[in-house]
PDB file of C-alpha atoms in Angstrom:
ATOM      1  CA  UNK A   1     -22.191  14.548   3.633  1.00 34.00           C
ATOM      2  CA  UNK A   2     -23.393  15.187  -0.217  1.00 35.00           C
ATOM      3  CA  UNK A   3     -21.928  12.486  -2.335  1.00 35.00           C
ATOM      4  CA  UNK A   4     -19.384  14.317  -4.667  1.00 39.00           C
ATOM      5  CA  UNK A   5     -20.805  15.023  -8.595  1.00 42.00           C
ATOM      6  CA  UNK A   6     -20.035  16.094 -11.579  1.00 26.00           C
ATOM      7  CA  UNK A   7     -23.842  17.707 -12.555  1.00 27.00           C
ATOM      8  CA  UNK A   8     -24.184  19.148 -15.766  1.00 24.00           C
ATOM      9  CA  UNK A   9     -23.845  22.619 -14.347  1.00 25.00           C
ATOM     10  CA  UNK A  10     -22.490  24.030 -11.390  1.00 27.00           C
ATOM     11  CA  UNK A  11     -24.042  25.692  -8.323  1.00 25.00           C
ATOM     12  CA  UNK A  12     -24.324  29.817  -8.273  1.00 24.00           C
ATOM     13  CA  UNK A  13     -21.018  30.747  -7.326  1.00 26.00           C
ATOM     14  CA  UNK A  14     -21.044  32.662  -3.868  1.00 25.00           C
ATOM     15  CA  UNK A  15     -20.957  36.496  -4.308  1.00 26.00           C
ATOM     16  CA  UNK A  16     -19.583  36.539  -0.512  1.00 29.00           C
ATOM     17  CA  UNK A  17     -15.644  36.473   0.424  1.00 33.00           C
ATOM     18  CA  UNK A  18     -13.905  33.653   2.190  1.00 35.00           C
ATOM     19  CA  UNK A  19     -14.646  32.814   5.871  1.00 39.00           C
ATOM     20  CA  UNK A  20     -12.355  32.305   8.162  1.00 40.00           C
ATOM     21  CA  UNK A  21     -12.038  28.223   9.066  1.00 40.00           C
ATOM     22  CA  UNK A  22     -13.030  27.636  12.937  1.00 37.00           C
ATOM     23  CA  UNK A  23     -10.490  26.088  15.354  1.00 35.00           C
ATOM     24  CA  UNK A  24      -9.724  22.367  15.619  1.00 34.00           C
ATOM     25  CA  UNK A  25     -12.385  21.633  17.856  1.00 35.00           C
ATOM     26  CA  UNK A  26     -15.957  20.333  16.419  1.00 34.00           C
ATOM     27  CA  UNK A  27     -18.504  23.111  16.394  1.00 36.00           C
ATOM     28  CA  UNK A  28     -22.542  23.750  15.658  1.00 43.00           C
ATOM     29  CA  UNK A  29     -23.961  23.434  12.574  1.00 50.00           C
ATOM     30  CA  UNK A  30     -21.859  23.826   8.999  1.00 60.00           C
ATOM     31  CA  UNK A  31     -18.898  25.537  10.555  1.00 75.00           C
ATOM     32  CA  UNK A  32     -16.238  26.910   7.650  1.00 90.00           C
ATOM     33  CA  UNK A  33     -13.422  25.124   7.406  1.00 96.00           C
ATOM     34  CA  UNK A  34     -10.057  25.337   4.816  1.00 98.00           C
ATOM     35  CA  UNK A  35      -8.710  22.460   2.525  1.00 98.00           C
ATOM     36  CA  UNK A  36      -5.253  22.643   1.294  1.00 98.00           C
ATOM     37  CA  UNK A  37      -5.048  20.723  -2.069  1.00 98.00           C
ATOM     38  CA  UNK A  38      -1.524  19.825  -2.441  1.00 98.00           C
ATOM     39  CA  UNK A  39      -0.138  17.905  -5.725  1.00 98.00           C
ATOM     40  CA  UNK A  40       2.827  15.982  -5.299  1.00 98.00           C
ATOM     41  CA  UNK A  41       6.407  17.410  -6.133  1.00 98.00           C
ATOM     42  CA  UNK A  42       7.870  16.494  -9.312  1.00 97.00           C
ATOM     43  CA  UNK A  43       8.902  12.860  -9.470  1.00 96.00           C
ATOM     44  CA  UNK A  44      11.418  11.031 -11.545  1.00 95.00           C
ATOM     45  CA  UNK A  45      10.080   9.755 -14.899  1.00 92.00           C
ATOM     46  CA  UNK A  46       7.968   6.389 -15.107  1.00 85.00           C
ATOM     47  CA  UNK A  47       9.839   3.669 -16.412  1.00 82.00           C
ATOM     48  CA  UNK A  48       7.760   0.595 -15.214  1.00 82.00           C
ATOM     49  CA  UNK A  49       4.288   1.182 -14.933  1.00 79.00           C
ATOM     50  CA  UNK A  50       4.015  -1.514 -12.107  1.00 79.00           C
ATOM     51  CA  UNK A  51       6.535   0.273 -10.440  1.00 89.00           C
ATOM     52  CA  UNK A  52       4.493   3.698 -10.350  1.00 92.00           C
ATOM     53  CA  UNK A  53       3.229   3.980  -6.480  1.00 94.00           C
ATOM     54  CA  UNK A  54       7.198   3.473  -5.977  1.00 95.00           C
ATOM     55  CA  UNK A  55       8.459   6.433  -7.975  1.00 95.00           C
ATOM     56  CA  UNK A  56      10.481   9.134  -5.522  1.00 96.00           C
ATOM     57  CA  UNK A  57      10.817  12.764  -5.730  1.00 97.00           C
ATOM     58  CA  UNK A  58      13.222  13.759  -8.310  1.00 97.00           C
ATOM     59  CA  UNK A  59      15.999  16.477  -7.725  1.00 97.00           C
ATOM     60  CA  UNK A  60      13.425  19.031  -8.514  1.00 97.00           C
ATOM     61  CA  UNK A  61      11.044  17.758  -6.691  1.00 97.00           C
ATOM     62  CA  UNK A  62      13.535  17.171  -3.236  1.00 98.00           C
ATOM     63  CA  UNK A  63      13.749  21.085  -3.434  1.00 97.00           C
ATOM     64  CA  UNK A  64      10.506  22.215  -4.115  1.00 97.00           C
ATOM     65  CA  UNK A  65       8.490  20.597  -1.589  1.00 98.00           C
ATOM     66  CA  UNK A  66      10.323  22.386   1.250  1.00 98.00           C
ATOM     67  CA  UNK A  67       9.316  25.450  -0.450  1.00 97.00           C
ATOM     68  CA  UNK A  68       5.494  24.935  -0.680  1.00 97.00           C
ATOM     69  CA  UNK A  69       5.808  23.998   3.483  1.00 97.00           C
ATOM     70  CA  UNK A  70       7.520  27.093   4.214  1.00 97.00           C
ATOM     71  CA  UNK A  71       4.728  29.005   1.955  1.00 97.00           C
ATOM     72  CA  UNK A  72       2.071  27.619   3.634  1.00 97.00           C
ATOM     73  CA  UNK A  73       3.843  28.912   6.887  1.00 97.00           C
ATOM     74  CA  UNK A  74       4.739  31.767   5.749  1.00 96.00           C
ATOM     75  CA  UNK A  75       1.637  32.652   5.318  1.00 96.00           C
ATOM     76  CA  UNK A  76      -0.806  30.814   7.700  1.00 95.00           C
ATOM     77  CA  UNK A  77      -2.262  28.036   6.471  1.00 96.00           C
ATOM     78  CA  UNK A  78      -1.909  25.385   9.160  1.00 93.00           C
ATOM     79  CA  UNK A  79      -3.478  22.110   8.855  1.00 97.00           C
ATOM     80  CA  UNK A  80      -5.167  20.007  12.100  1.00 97.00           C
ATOM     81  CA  UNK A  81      -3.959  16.799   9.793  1.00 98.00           C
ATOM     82  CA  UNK A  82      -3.042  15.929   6.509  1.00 98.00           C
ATOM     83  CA  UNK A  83      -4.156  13.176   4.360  1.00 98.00           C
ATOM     84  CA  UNK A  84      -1.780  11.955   1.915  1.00 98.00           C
ATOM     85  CA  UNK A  85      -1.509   9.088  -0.852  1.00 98.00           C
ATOM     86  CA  UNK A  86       0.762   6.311  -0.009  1.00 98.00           C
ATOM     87  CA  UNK A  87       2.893   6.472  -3.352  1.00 97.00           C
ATOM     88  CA  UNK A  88       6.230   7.194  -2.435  1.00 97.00           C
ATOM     89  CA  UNK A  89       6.388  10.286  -4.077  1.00 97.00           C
ATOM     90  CA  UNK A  90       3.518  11.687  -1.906  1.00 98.00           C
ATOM     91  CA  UNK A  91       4.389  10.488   0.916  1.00 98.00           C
ATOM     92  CA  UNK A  92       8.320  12.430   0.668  1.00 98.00           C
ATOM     93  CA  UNK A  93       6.536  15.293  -0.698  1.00 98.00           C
ATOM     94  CA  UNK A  94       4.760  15.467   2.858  1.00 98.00           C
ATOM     95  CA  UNK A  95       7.778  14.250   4.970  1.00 97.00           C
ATOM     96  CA  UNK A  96       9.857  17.687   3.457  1.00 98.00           C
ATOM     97  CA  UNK A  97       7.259  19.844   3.653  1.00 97.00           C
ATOM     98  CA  UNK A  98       5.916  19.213   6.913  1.00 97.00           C
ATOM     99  CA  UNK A  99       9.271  20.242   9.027  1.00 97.00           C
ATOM    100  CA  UNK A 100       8.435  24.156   7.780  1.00 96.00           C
ATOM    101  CA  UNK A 101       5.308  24.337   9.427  1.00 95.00           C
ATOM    102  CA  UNK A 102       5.103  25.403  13.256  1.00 91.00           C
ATOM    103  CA  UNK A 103       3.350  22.510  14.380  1.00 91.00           C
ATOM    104  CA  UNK A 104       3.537  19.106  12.455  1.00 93.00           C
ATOM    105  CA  UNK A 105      -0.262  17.278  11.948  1.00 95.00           C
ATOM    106  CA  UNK A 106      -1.217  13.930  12.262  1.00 96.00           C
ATOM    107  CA  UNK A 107      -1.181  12.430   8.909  1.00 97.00           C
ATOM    108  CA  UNK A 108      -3.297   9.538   7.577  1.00 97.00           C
ATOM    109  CA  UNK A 109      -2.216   7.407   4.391  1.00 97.00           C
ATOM    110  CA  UNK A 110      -5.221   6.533   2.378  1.00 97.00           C
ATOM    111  CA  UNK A 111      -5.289   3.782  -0.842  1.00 97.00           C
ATOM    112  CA  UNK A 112      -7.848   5.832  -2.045  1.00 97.00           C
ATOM    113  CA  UNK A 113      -6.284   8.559  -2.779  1.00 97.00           C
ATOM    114  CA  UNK A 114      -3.402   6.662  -4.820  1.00 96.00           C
ATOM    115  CA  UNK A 115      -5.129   8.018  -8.625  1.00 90.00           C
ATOM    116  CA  UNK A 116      -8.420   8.267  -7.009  1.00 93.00           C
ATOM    117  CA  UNK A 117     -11.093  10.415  -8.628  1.00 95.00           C
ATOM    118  CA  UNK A 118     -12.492  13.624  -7.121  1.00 96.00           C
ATOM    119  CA  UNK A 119     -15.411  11.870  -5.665  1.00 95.00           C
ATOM    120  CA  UNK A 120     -12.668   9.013  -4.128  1.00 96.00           C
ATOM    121  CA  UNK A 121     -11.046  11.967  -2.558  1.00 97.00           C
ATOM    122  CA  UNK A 122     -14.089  13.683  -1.019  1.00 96.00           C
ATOM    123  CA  UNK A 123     -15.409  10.050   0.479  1.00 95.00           C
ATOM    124  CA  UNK A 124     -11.443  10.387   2.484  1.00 96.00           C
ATOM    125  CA  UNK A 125     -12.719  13.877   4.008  1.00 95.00           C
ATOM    126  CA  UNK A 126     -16.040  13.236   4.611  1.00 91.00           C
ATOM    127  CA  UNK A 127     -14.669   9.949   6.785  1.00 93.00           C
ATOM    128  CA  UNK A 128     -11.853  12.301   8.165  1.00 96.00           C
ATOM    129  CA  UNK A 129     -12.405  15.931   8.429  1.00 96.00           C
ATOM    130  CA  UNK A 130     -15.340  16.795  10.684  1.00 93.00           C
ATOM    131  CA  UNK A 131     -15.041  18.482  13.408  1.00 93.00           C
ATOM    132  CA  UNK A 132     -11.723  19.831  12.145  1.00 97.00           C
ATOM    133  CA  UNK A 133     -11.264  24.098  11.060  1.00 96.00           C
ATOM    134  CA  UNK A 134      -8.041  22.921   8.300  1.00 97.00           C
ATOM    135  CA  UNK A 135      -7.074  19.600   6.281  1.00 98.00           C
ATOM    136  CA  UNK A 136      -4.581  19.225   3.622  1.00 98.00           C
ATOM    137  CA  UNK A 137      -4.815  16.745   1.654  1.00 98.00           C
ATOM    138  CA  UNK A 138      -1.762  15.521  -0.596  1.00 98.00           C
ATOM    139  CA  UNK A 139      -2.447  13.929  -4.086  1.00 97.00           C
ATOM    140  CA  UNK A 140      -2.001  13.576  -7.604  1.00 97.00           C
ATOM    141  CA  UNK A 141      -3.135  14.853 -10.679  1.00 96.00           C
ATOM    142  CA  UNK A 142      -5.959  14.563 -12.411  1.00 96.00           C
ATOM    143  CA  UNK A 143      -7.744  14.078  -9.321  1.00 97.00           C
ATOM    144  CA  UNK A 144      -6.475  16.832  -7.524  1.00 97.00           C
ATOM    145  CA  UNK A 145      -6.388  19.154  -9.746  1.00 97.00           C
ATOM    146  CA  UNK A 146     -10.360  18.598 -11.068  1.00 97.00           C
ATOM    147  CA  UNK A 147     -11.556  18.564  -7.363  1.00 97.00           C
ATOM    148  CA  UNK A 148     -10.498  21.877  -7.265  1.00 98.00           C
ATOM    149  CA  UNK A 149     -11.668  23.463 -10.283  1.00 97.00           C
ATOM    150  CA  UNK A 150     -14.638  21.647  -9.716  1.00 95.00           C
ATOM    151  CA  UNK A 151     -15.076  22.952  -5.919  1.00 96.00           C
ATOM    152  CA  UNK A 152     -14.002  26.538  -6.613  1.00 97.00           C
ATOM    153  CA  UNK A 153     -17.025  28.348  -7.729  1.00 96.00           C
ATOM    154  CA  UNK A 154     -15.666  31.526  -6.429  1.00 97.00           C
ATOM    155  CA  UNK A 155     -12.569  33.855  -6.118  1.00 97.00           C
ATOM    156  CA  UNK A 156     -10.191  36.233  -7.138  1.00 97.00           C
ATOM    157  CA  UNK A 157     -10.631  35.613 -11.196  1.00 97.00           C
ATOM    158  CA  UNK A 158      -7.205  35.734 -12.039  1.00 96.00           C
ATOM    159  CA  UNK A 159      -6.386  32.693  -9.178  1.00 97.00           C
ATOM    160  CA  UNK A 160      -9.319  30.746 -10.737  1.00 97.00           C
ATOM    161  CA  UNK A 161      -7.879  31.369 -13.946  1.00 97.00           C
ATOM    162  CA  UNK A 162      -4.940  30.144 -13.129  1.00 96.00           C
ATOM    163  CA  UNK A 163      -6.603  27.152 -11.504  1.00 97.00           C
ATOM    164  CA  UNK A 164      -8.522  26.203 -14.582  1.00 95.00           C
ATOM    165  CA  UNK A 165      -4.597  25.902 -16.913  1.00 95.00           C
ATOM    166  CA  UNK A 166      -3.653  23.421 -13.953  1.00 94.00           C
ATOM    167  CA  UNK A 167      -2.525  22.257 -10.777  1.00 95.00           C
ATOM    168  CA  UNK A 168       1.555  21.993 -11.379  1.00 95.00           C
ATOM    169  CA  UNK A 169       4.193  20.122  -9.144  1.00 97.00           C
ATOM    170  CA  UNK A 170       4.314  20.964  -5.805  1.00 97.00           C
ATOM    171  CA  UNK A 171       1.504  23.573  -6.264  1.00 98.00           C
ATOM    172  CA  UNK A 172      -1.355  24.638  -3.538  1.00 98.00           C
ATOM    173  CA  UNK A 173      -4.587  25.241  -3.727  1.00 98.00           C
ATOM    174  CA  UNK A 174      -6.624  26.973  -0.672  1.00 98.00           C
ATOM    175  CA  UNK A 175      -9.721  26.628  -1.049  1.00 98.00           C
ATOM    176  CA  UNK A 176     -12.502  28.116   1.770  1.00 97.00           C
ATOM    177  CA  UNK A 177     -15.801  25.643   2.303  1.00 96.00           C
ATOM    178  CA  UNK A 178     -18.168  28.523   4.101  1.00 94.00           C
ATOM    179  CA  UNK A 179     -20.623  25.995   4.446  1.00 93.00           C
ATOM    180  CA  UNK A 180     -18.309  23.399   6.070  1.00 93.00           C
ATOM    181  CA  UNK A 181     -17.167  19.424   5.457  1.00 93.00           C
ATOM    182  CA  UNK A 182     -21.077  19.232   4.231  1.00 88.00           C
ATOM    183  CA  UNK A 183     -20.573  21.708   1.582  1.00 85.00           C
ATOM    184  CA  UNK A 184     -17.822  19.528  -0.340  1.00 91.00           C
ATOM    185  CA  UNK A 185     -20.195  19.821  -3.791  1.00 93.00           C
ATOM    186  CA  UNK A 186     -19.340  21.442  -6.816  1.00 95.00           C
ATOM    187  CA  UNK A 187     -19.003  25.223  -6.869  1.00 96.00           C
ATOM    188  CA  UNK A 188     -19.374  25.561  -2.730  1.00 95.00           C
ATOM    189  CA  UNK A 189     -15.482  26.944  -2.462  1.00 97.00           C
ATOM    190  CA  UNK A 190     -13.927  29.802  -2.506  1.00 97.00           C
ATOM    191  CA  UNK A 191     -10.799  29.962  -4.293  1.00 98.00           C
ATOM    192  CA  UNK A 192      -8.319  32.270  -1.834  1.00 97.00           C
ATOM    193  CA  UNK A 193      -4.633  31.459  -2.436  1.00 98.00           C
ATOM    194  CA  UNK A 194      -3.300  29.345  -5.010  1.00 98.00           C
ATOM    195  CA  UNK A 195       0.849  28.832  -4.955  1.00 97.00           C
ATOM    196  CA  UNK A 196       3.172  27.424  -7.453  1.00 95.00           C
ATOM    197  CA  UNK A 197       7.076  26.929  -7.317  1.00 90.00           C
ATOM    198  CA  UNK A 198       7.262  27.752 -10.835  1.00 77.00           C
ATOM    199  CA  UNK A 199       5.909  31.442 -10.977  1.00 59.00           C
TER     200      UNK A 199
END
């Protein structure tokens, strides 16, 4: 697995389209695969900053996440497991989206992925994803939302431009690794759905 970075320039964006992710099961070389980058739905305001990991989902937030699960149902994008932060906020975000999808993942709660930086978050799927065709993995912002920018070197340009003004509450990113787990570097992804409640 290449060590996440943030080089001074990205690599060539791929002229191809996105690849279809393999099945569940492990497979030869640098198989595609699909990550679903999911921020957190909105979450009542910080009062105590010692209290933040213990924040829940605000009104908003309670109906939103249902929303992004049926989305990703609606139209195909079904994880083999989810890896989520253990704030509380992520972890309800998961619990109500989860019941929308046709068959509910294994999920892993990761420390690391409490506030953790892009390259925190790419350590979690190197350790977790292989051999596996689809992971979403359920964070926060900044981190989420630069990991994507950062991995999406390609794709429709008005998704990508819609990437780069931010990752919103309860929004999804899709992003398509034709090279595999191994190809988790900057620029490798293809950008092919991006979903917000708010448009």
């Amino acid at each position: 697995m290449t060590v996440y970075g943030y080089p001074a320039a990205k690599e060539a964006a791929m002229s191809s389209g996105p690849a279809p992710p393999t099945t569940s099961s492990a497979s030869e070389g640098a198989a595609a695969c699909r990550l679903l980058l999911v921020r957190h739905a909105k979450a009542v305001p910080k009062e105590d900053p010692a209290q933040d990991a213990e924040r829940p989902l605000s009104e908003r937030g309670r109906a939103d996440a249902p929303r992004a699960g049926r989305w990703l149902a609606e139209s195909g994008f079904t994880p083999d497991l989810a890896l989520c932060s253990p704030a509380l906020r992520t972890r309800q975000t998961w619990q109500l989206l989860v019941p929308a999808l046709a068959e509910a993942p294994s999920a892993v709660y990761d420390e690391r992925l409490y506030g953790g930086p892009p390259n925190a978050l790419v350590t979690v799927l190197a350790e977790r994803a292989a051999g596996l065709g689809c992971v979403a993995l359920i964070g926060h912002n900044p981190g989420i939302h630069d990991l994507a920018s950062a991995l999406c070197g390609s794709g429709p340009p008005k998704l990508l431009e819609e990437l780069r003004a931010g990752l919103r509450t309860s929004a999804v990113a899709v992003v398509d690794l034709p090279g595999g787990w191994e190809a988790l570097t900057p620029g490798a992804g293809y950008l092919t759905a991006l979903w917000s409640p708010h448009h």
